[in-house]
XYZ file of C-alpha atoms in Angstrom:
642
model
C 33.488 63.025 69.288
C 35.269 66.274 68.508
C 34.054 68.244 65.470
C 34.689 71.584 63.893
C 31.840 72.965 61.866
C 30.252 69.482 61.780
C 33.414 68.018 60.409
C 34.894 65.377 62.765
C 38.519 65.980 63.795
C 38.923 63.413 66.571
C 37.363 61.064 69.058
C 37.472 61.058 72.848
C 36.402 57.841 74.440
C 35.468 57.936 78.142
C 37.752 54.966 78.531
C 40.672 56.989 77.200
C 39.797 59.992 79.402
C 39.548 57.846 82.519
C 42.837 56.238 81.710
C 44.523 59.683 81.296
C 43.107 61.199 84.434
C 43.785 58.164 86.596
C 47.507 58.203 86.032
C 49.822 60.069 88.510
C 49.318 63.752 88.386
C 46.796 63.189 85.694
C 44.337 65.752 86.964
C 47.017 68.329 87.419
C 48.597 67.415 84.143
C 45.478 67.926 82.077
C 44.011 70.741 84.197
C 42.556 73.381 81.897
C 44.050 71.669 78.832
C 42.045 71.416 75.605
C 40.367 68.111 74.799
C 42.694 67.600 71.913
C 45.297 66.477 74.429
C 43.297 63.275 75.112
C 41.417 62.745 71.846
C 42.268 60.208 69.125
C 43.149 62.366 66.140
C 42.721 59.439 63.665
C 39.383 57.880 64.477
C 37.653 55.427 62.098
C 35.375 57.508 59.880
C 32.991 55.754 57.484
C 30.340 56.758 55.015
C 26.756 56.088 56.062
C 26.195 53.731 53.123
C 29.028 51.362 54.104
C 27.705 47.790 54.702
C 27.645 46.611 58.337
C 29.858 43.600 57.680
C 32.516 45.827 56.075
C 32.402 48.288 59.002
C 32.817 45.439 61.478
C 35.782 44.149 59.538
C 37.404 47.596 59.430
C 36.863 48.032 63.192
C 38.330 44.670 64.102
C 41.385 45.257 61.918
C 42.533 48.248 64.000
C 45.192 48.020 66.691
C 43.977 46.337 69.843
C 43.720 49.517 71.909
C 41.310 51.015 69.355
C 39.227 47.934 68.561
C 36.284 49.030 70.673
C 36.496 52.739 69.889
C 33.372 54.230 68.444
C 33.130 54.748 64.733
C 32.235 58.110 63.274
C 29.614 58.171 60.529
C 29.579 60.988 57.953
C 27.760 61.953 54.816
C 29.768 63.971 52.358
C 32.374 64.580 55.150
C 29.764 66.063 57.482
C 29.097 64.369 60.809
C 25.872 62.392 60.980
C 26.434 60.115 63.987
C 28.555 57.565 65.771
C 28.432 53.785 65.936
C 29.252 51.756 69.024
C 31.428 48.849 68.025
C 29.941 46.721 70.761
C 26.427 47.457 69.515
C 27.633 46.851 66.000
C 29.064 43.486 66.935
C 25.910 42.541 68.821
C 23.804 43.546 65.839
C 26.078 41.647 63.479
C 25.975 38.618 65.755
C 22.174 38.804 65.795
C 22.137 39.053 62.005
C 24.490 36.117 61.665
C 22.429 34.133 64.108
C 19.291 34.936 62.154
C 21.034 34.000 58.945
C 22.282 30.805 60.536
C 18.736 29.957 61.582
C 17.518 30.710 58.072
C 20.270 28.509 56.666
C 19.344 25.742 59.092
C 15.707 26.083 58.076
C 16.654 26.182 54.395
C 18.893 23.172 54.894
C 15.964 21.333 56.464
C 13.746 22.279 53.536
C 16.408 21.191 51.063
C 16.820 17.938 52.931
C 13.070 17.421 52.758
C 13.089 18.263 49.057
C 15.923 15.796 48.536
C 13.979 13.141 50.393
C 10.820 13.976 48.437
C 12.778 13.887 45.209
C 14.299 10.552 46.124
C 10.822 9.248 46.877
C 9.574 10.656 43.540
C 12.517 9.136 41.674
C 11.844 5.825 43.361
C 8.156 6.059 42.428
C 9.130 7.140 38.897
C 11.533 4.222 38.586
C 8.832 1.905 39.851
C 6.354 3.465 37.426
C 8.909 3.205 34.589
C 9.424 -0.468 35.313
C 5.655 -0.950 35.416
C 5.321 0.961 32.128
C 8.086 -1.077 30.508
C 6.382 -4.218 31.721
C 3.073 -2.995 30.304
C 4.796 -2.130 27.014
C 6.310 -5.582 26.900
C 2.933 -7.123 27.595
C 1.289 -4.895 24.970
C 4.016 -5.788 22.459
C 3.497 -9.467 23.190
C -0.278 -9.022 22.888
C 0.177 -7.097 19.618
C 2.521 -9.752 18.247
C 0.016 -12.362 19.310
C -2.808 -10.482 17.618
C -0.710 -10.179 14.469
C 0.063 -13.864 14.683
C -3.621 -14.685 15.172
C -4.557 -12.347 12.305
C -1.926 -13.978 10.097
C -3.180 -17.398 11.157
C -6.697 -16.283 10.258
C -5.529 -14.938 6.893
C -3.483 -18.076 6.218
C -6.423 -20.229 7.281
C -8.795 -18.377 4.957
C -6.278 -18.583 2.138
C -5.618 -22.290 2.737
C -9.296 -23.165 3.027
C -10.067 -21.140 -0.092
C -7.273 -22.891 -1.975
C -8.455 -26.286 -0.796
C -12.019 -25.446 -1.847
C -10.951 -24.313 -5.273
C -9.541 -27.661 -6.350
C -12.732 -29.723 -5.846
C -14.778 -26.748 -7.021
C -12.841 -26.801 -10.288
C -13.866 -30.408 -10.789
C -17.496 -29.747 -9.830
C -17.805 -26.727 -12.087
C -15.878 -28.281 -14.964
C -17.771 -31.560 -14.979
C -21.091 -29.682 -14.559
C -20.325 -27.659 -17.692
C -19.382 -30.813 -19.584
C -22.516 -32.644 -18.413
C -24.675 -29.700 -19.413
C -23.021 -29.564 -22.837
C -23.378 -33.317 -23.442
C -27.008 -33.298 -22.356
C -27.898 -30.383 -24.616
C -25.895 -31.492 -27.664
C -26.098 -35.313 -27.541
C -28.737 -36.749 -25.205
C -31.662 -34.312 -25.196
C -31.940 -34.082 -29.026
C -32.401 -37.890 -29.137
C -35.318 -37.826 -26.695
C -38.840 -38.182 -28.056
C -40.390 -34.686 -28.033
C -43.845 -36.310 -27.749
C -42.915 -38.118 -24.535
C -44.203 -35.685 -21.881
C -42.626 -37.613 -19.030
C -39.256 -37.540 -20.783
C -39.617 -33.815 -21.504
C -40.422 -33.109 -17.853
C -37.311 -35.065 -16.889
C -35.264 -33.095 -19.426
C -36.521 -29.794 -17.979
C -35.811 -30.936 -14.421
C -32.320 -32.176 -15.234
C -31.555 -28.975 -17.181
C -32.656 -26.800 -14.278
C -30.719 -28.864 -11.764
C -27.519 -28.802 -13.798
C -27.962 -25.058 -14.354
C -28.345 -24.586 -10.590
C -25.170 -26.597 -9.955
C -23.336 -24.452 -12.489
C -24.756 -21.178 -11.139
C -24.047 -21.980 -7.493
C -20.547 -23.177 -8.340
C -19.889 -19.848 -10.011
C -21.281 -17.999 -6.987
C -19.086 -20.051 -4.661
C -16.119 -19.237 -6.898
C -16.853 -15.522 -6.570
C -17.056 -15.816 -2.781
C -13.756 -17.703 -2.633
C -12.147 -15.118 -4.904
C -13.192 -12.361 -2.487
C -11.650 -14.197 0.461
C -8.430 -14.816 -1.460
C -8.272 -11.210 -2.647
C -8.523 -9.760 0.846
C -6.056 -12.333 2.171
C -3.510 -11.443 -0.513
C -4.049 -7.707 -0.022
C -3.473 -8.001 3.718
C -0.345 -10.071 3.099
C 0.912 -7.584 0.491
C 1.006 -10.283 -2.187
C -1.462 -8.773 -4.625
C -0.092 -8.280 -8.136
C -0.888 -4.767 -9.352
C -0.695 -3.716 -12.979
C 0.299 -0.233 -14.104
C -1.272 0.382 -17.501
C -2.803 3.389 -19.269
C -6.546 3.319 -18.653
C -9.627 5.368 -19.455
C -12.295 5.660 -16.770
C -15.164 5.816 -19.340
C -14.029 2.421 -20.640
C -13.840 1.110 -17.058
C -17.447 2.225 -16.516
C -18.584 0.672 -19.795
C -17.053 -2.716 -18.993
C -18.589 -2.712 -15.512
C -21.990 -1.771 -16.932
C -21.798 -4.567 -19.513
C -20.840 -7.079 -16.816
C -23.831 -6.185 -14.631
C -26.559 -5.765 -17.262
C -28.010 -9.186 -16.428
C -28.417 -8.139 -12.780
C -30.369 -5.029 -13.798
C -32.535 -6.999 -16.222
C -33.338 -9.610 -13.574
C -34.739 -6.957 -11.198
C -36.171 -4.723 -13.956
C -34.011 -1.796 -12.900
C -32.672 0.943 -15.141
C -28.968 1.823 -15.292
C -28.366 5.472 -16.137
C -24.925 6.407 -17.426
C -23.660 9.961 -16.910
C -20.013 9.584 -17.860
C -17.896 12.493 -19.058
C -16.332 11.242 -22.280
C -13.203 13.431 -22.377
C -11.759 12.401 -19.034
C -7.943 12.308 -19.022
C -6.171 8.970 -18.932
C -4.222 7.738 -15.941
C -2.023 4.785 -14.992
C -3.464 2.000 -12.908
C -4.789 -1.534 -12.789
C -7.812 -1.533 -15.117
C -9.038 -4.993 -14.099
C -9.067 -4.049 -10.408
C -10.856 -0.757 -11.075
C -13.474 -2.577 -13.152
C -13.862 -4.868 -10.133
C -14.541 -1.807 -7.935
C -17.270 -0.437 -10.198
C -18.838 -3.898 -10.633
C -18.948 -4.338 -6.848
C -20.587 -0.948 -6.358
C -23.150 -1.588 -9.120
C -23.900 -5.078 -7.774
C -24.443 -3.661 -4.277
C -26.740 -0.995 -5.666
C -28.845 -3.622 -7.469
C -28.883 -5.886 -4.400
C -30.443 -3.222 -2.174
C -32.695 -1.557 -4.752
C -36.102 -3.111 -5.490
C -37.532 -0.364 -7.703
C -36.298 2.707 -9.511
C -32.899 3.123 -11.068
C -29.151 3.224 -10.488
C -26.990 6.063 -11.817
C -23.316 5.644 -12.710
C -21.440 8.952 -12.977
C -17.840 9.798 -13.812
C -16.521 13.339 -13.997
C -13.664 15.680 -13.136
C -13.912 17.068 -9.622
C -11.241 19.273 -7.979
C -8.348 17.873 -9.974
C -9.487 14.275 -9.570
C -11.639 11.815 -11.445
C -14.713 11.095 -9.344
C -17.002 8.103 -9.855
C -20.433 7.885 -8.174
C -22.869 4.982 -8.011
C -26.239 6.290 -6.799
C -29.273 4.095 -6.172
C -32.884 4.610 -5.112
C -32.877 1.729 -2.663
C -33.386 1.269 1.054
C -30.511 3.524 2.148
C -28.142 3.052 5.059
C -28.705 3.967 8.688
C -26.260 6.565 10.135
C -24.878 4.058 12.648
C -24.076 1.617 9.831
C -22.121 4.008 7.569
C -18.824 3.397 9.342
C -19.298 -0.370 9.115
C -19.856 -0.814 5.396
C -16.132 -0.831 4.552
C -15.182 -3.222 7.378
C -14.316 -6.841 6.693
C -17.153 -9.370 6.907
C -19.680 -6.610 7.689
C -23.052 -6.356 5.991
C -25.599 -3.674 6.829
C -29.290 -4.253 7.228
C -31.382 -6.821 9.044
C -29.941 -10.201 8.164
C -33.303 -11.882 8.910
C -35.318 -9.705 6.557
C -32.872 -8.169 4.092
C -30.997 -11.446 3.530
C -27.707 -9.946 2.338
C -25.595 -12.365 0.373
C -21.851 -12.668 -0.094
C -18.875 -12.534 2.210
C -19.122 -8.925 3.289
C -15.701 -8.336 1.684
C -16.721 -6.560 -1.518
C -16.537 -3.000 -0.185
C -13.412 -3.789 1.840
C -11.718 -4.909 -1.370
C -12.976 -1.768 -3.140
C -11.413 0.373 -0.404
C -8.069 -1.429 -0.704
C -8.012 -1.041 -4.501
C -8.986 2.648 -4.493
C -6.481 3.525 -1.763
C -3.736 1.682 -3.662
C -4.395 4.084 -6.552
C -4.060 7.062 -4.196
C -7.798 7.758 -4.010
C -10.537 7.702 -1.393
C -13.937 5.990 -1.160
C -16.954 6.933 0.956
C -20.748 6.643 1.175
C -23.519 9.218 1.568
C -26.971 7.940 2.484
C -30.174 8.467 4.431
C -32.570 5.629 5.371
C -35.238 5.231 2.720
C -33.569 7.693 0.333
C -31.025 5.488 -1.362
C -27.235 5.582 -1.137
C -24.387 7.090 -3.143
C -21.024 5.357 -3.096
C -18.223 7.557 -4.449
C -14.515 7.176 -5.052
C -11.821 9.419 -6.453
C -8.687 8.774 -8.489
C -5.990 11.498 -8.438
C -4.560 12.834 -11.666
C -1.548 14.601 -10.146
C 1.351 13.205 -8.161
C 1.326 9.783 -9.774
C 3.419 10.479 -12.902
C 0.428 10.142 -15.167
C 1.700 10.429 -18.741
C -0.475 11.718 -21.543
C -0.619 8.630 -23.714
C -2.456 8.593 -26.975
C -4.876 5.726 -26.716
C -4.394 2.817 -29.056
C -6.780 -0.070 -29.428
C -4.751 -2.735 -27.626
C -7.496 -5.325 -28.074
C -7.328 -4.821 -31.837
C -3.531 -5.155 -31.790
C -3.712 -8.374 -29.759
C -6.390 -9.801 -32.034
C -4.257 -9.178 -35.116
C -1.203 -10.705 -33.437
C -3.177 -13.792 -32.417
C -4.709 -14.104 -35.906
C -1.330 -13.850 -37.598
C 0.286 -16.414 -35.312
C -2.639 -18.788 -35.641
C -2.134 -18.852 -39.420
C 1.669 -18.977 -39.289
C 3.679 -22.082 -40.241
C 4.455 -24.600 -37.507
C 7.783 -24.573 -35.680
C 9.972 -27.452 -34.522
C 8.764 -30.975 -34.960
C 6.704 -32.436 -32.138
C 3.391 -34.056 -31.374
C 1.183 -31.250 -32.643
C -1.955 -32.326 -30.732
C -0.306 -33.871 -27.668
C -0.836 -32.035 -24.381
C 0.898 -32.962 -21.119
C -1.321 -32.363 -18.053
C 0.589 -32.195 -14.751
C -1.492 -32.114 -11.552
C -1.368 -34.041 -8.292
C -5.198 -34.121 -8.094
C -6.602 -37.087 -9.999
C -10.015 -35.446 -10.508
C -8.443 -32.379 -12.111
C -6.381 -34.557 -14.440
C -9.494 -36.511 -15.440
C -11.405 -33.273 -16.050
C -8.581 -31.881 -18.196
C -8.342 -35.154 -20.105
C -12.022 -35.185 -20.968
C -12.081 -31.489 -21.867
C -9.043 -31.692 -24.142
C -9.918 -35.031 -25.754
C -13.374 -33.651 -26.526
C -11.556 -31.002 -28.577
C -9.384 -33.508 -30.474
C -6.217 -33.277 -28.373
C -4.199 -36.241 -27.202
C -3.537 -36.139 -23.465
C -0.611 -37.421 -21.455
C -0.753 -37.227 -17.636
C 1.792 -36.756 -14.842
C 0.936 -36.585 -11.145
C 3.936 -34.484 -10.085
C 6.791 -32.404 -11.480
C 9.425 -35.138 -11.420
C 7.242 -37.507 -13.420
C 6.549 -34.701 -15.906
C 10.247 -34.103 -16.528
C 10.769 -37.847 -17.017
C 8.023 -37.928 -19.666
C 9.508 -34.861 -21.386
C 12.759 -36.759 -21.935
C 11.007 -39.061 -24.409
C 8.036 -36.971 -25.589
C 7.712 -33.536 -27.149
C 4.142 -32.342 -26.483
C 2.710 -29.283 -28.177
C 1.751 -27.842 -24.801
C 2.306 -28.450 -21.062
C -0.392 -27.622 -18.491
C 1.038 -27.306 -14.970
C -0.426 -27.058 -11.486
C 1.752 -25.046 -9.061
C 1.322 -26.696 -5.668
C 2.516 -30.272 -6.101
C 4.640 -32.636 -4.011
C 8.365 -33.097 -4.728
C 8.518 -30.260 -7.272
C 6.294 -27.243 -7.883
C 4.906 -26.337 -11.260
C 7.024 -23.171 -11.388
C 10.131 -25.275 -10.768
C 9.132 -27.538 -13.652
C 8.617 -24.479 -15.888
C 12.051 -23.106 -14.911
C 13.695 -26.473 -15.650
C 12.025 -26.604 -19.068
C 13.132 -23.092 -19.996
C 16.739 -23.917 -19.057
C 16.720 -26.991 -21.302
C 17.202 -25.988 -24.979
C 15.371 -29.135 -26.080
C 12.259 -28.154 -24.090
C 12.406 -24.358 -23.937
C 10.234 -23.889 -27.035
C 7.241 -25.815 -25.591
C 4.430 -23.458 -24.496
C 3.509 -23.656 -20.799
C 0.115 -22.966 -19.228
C -0.236 -22.672 -15.457
C -3.592 -23.953 -14.163
C -3.561 -23.544 -10.409
C -5.242 -22.167 -7.307
C -2.000 -20.275 -6.602
C -1.948 -16.903 -8.364
C 1.730 -15.884 -8.501
C 1.488 -14.664 -12.085
C 4.422 -12.260 -11.957
C 6.902 -14.985 -11.023
C 5.418 -17.276 -13.652
C 5.798 -14.744 -16.434
C 9.371 -13.979 -15.355
C 10.204 -17.672 -15.738
C 8.677 -17.725 -19.200
C 5.192 -19.149 -18.644
C 2.896 -18.369 -21.584
C -0.515 -18.239 -19.859
C -1.622 -18.220 -16.226
C -5.107 -19.449 -15.283
C -6.543 -19.524 -11.789
C -8.851 -22.418 -10.967
C -11.638 -22.752 -11.893
C -11.397 -21.566 -15.503
C -13.935 -20.659 -18.148
C -13.779 -23.577 -20.590
C -14.285 -21.477 -23.717
C -11.528 -19.018 -22.844
C -9.184 -21.786 -21.726
C -9.631 -23.808 -24.916
C -9.161 -20.694 -27.062
C -5.825 -19.934 -25.388
C -4.709 -23.553 -25.668
C -5.524 -23.492 -29.378
C -3.528 -20.297 -29.933
C -0.525 -21.546 -27.995
C -0.441 -24.862 -29.821
C -0.486 -22.918 -33.085
C 2.139 -20.422 -31.884
C 5.542 -22.064 -32.183
C 8.608 -20.391 -30.632
C 9.694 -18.614 -33.813
C 6.273 -16.941 -33.816
C 6.466 -15.562 -30.277
C 9.024 -12.765 -30.700
C 7.459 -9.331 -31.120
C 9.206 -5.978 -31.468
C 7.553 -2.756 -30.291
C 8.882 0.466 -31.841
C 7.903 3.981 -30.754
C 9.719 7.148 -29.749
C 7.518 7.357 -26.641
C 8.909 5.239 -23.800
C 5.498 5.245 -22.080
C 3.780 3.749 -25.141
C 6.490 1.120 -25.578
C 6.204 0.174 -21.918
C 2.408 -0.059 -22.118
C 2.489 -2.363 -25.158
C 5.358 -4.438 -23.745
C 3.582 -5.047 -20.458
C 0.411 -6.226 -22.180
C 2.246 -8.470 -24.642
C 4.478 -9.949 -21.932
C 1.440 -10.960 -19.895
C 0.207 -12.758 -23.013
C 3.352 -14.886 -23.045
C 5.204 -13.140 -25.883
C 8.884 -12.257 -25.895
C 9.030 -8.482 -26.394
C 11.906 -6.530 -27.926
C 11.792 -2.770 -27.337
C 13.167 -0.075 -29.629
C 12.901 3.715 -29.210
C 14.237 4.713 -32.643
C 14.755 3.409 -36.168
C 18.464 2.656 -35.706
C 17.778 0.409 -32.709
C 14.876 -1.184 -34.569
C 17.014 -2.155 -37.580
C 19.876 -3.448 -35.431
C 17.672 -5.519 -33.116
C 15.511 -6.809 -35.963
C 18.586 -8.299 -37.676
C 19.796 -9.814 -34.400
C 16.511 -11.113 -32.928
C 14.469 -11.693 -36.122
C 10.999 -11.058 -34.605
C 7.983 -12.439 -36.404
C 5.937 -9.263 -35.821
C 6.893 -5.586 -35.478
C 4.369 -3.233 -33.874
C 5.475 0.242 -34.937
C 4.233 3.814 -34.862
C 2.930 4.532 -38.369
C 4.329 8.070 -38.613
C 7.768 6.870 -37.514
C 7.689 4.032 -40.052
C 6.598 6.342 -42.872
C 9.165 9.016 -42.023
C 12.046 6.509 -42.285
C 10.534 4.118 -44.846
C 11.014 1.384 -42.244
C 9.033 -1.413 -43.908
C 10.995 -1.144 -47.154
C 14.315 -0.906 -45.309
C 13.761 -4.056 -43.255
C 12.102 -6.187 -45.931
C 14.217 -5.405 -48.938
C 17.493 -3.912 -47.706
C 17.885 -6.073 -44.592
C 16.406 -9.218 -46.098
C 13.676 -9.662 -43.473
C 10.818 -10.390 -45.889
C 8.967 -12.619 -43.434
C 8.275 -9.942 -40.821
C 4.633 -8.952 -40.366
C 4.071 -5.259 -39.573
C 1.262 -3.821 -37.465
C 1.113 -0.047 -37.813
C -0.463 2.011 -35.071
C -1.504 5.625 -35.237
C -3.007 6.004 -38.726
C -6.116 4.956 -40.603
C -6.181 1.542 -42.175
C -6.420 2.918 -45.703
C -2.942 4.391 -45.349
C -1.097 1.063 -45.371
C 2.570 1.290 -46.203
C 4.108 -0.286 -49.299
C 4.900 -3.943 -48.769
C 2.307 -4.403 -46.075
C -0.192 -7.230 -46.614
C -3.374 -5.817 -48.110
C -5.576 -8.236 -46.196
C -3.953 -7.262 -42.870
C -3.651 -3.481 -42.814
C -2.247 -1.398 -40.003
C -4.197 -0.874 -36.845
C -6.150 2.343 -36.573
C -5.520 4.268 -33.354
């Protein structure tokens, strides 16, 4: 390498020098000549940072004679060294070889990874198929369990239904026997005949036991049917304004006999100003009765406390007893179906074990929660909550619905009769001969004439030639159901006015009322209540069954309408005076239930009676004291006080 002041100016390769000197006269030719005569004035000069591969490429791109010439390396144009192309190529070859080996090794690893991945995918696919198979088996098992559970529910429902029919006969005839013995036979017995008196006492006790146990069996069957209907989603829920203090009072009244029998005290700690909410009052009364009954069952001494109060934006109800308490391991079981806590050999729990399960279903339907707190030997506290928010609870001024209904029933009972017919003739339709015989005896004992039909088709045939004052229908019958018979009657103008009572083990009340059924009784019935309703319906002819409800509050109108509809009345709704006057002229209701302030503000009674010519309408005013009756209202039947 030739350099001037460390700056390269050329390159002399020994190969080039040998070639120059070996030619003819070469030694003489170049004798004492400067080296520049044999140097390459344009050598390949590179920077020291140039990559090896690039240098090799630059070297190999030169003309053939210079391919293997050394390469000069500089840094900032100053000489730093030379590179042998041969060494460079050997180094590059070694690097490429190493890289090739690395690539071969990497390729082997990748191949192994591919194989491993293929094995994993195969195992995953196999696992996926196994999982899908397991899912299919689980789905089949779940469907089977659901099918078995449905079969169980259907079986319980069917058995309960089948039990109810003969139970109705047993209970009904037992009540009739007891009544006949007490009113007819026993009074004629010689009071001095001790043997006869002992027989009377024995028979009385035995009949009372039959009656009591029949009622208990009815309650057990009702529990089974309730849980079956709840699980099937067939329960019929009401949505009415209700007051929890009134719920507590009704439950307390219903269980007073239980407390008296065990000499226990019931303490009431109920906040009186609790806000109203919407719900099913009958079902909530059932909850509190169940909790009170349980408390009495497991309490031998002391007292039971019933509390109701506001708690964290909810209404909370507690039933606390001083009984035996519940073991910690049993707390989670008390709300399970068919579970009863305690030692069944010593505690002798009675019932189906469904009471608390039903309570849980009812409370949760209302958006609440139910739980128990207890320690063994320290009593138990069952609590449930009912939310006030999130359920569209309107603030409804409470009216005495019972008073309104009583006045409606009283008015209709004393109203003139409607279309001609056999005023005391009742058609009983039931495929069970014992039920028909029971109904015949019960009704004939109360001065009704009875006509029987064993199925729906026979009933419709009899109705072509007879016009009874009332038709009593079973639902489940061959050929034609009772609801089908009711629908056929309502579609026939000649029969549509006849009141219909459903008396059945099947409790589809909502469908019945939509058809136009007047009353719906589930077997077995309370004779006194049944006969009272029959009497009212026989007295209430079709012209007496139209009732108008007038109020500017849609919630109040809805509440009254729902109650009246379930009583078998045809309800006409009006939200203002204009609608009231128009509908009253069109529909001609026999009774108008109206807000007193609204009626007074628009002089509604005078307008309808004297200007519209509707003198026969009976008004029931709600929302003011009875002394403030409006002009034209009957003095002996004043408005209802709210």
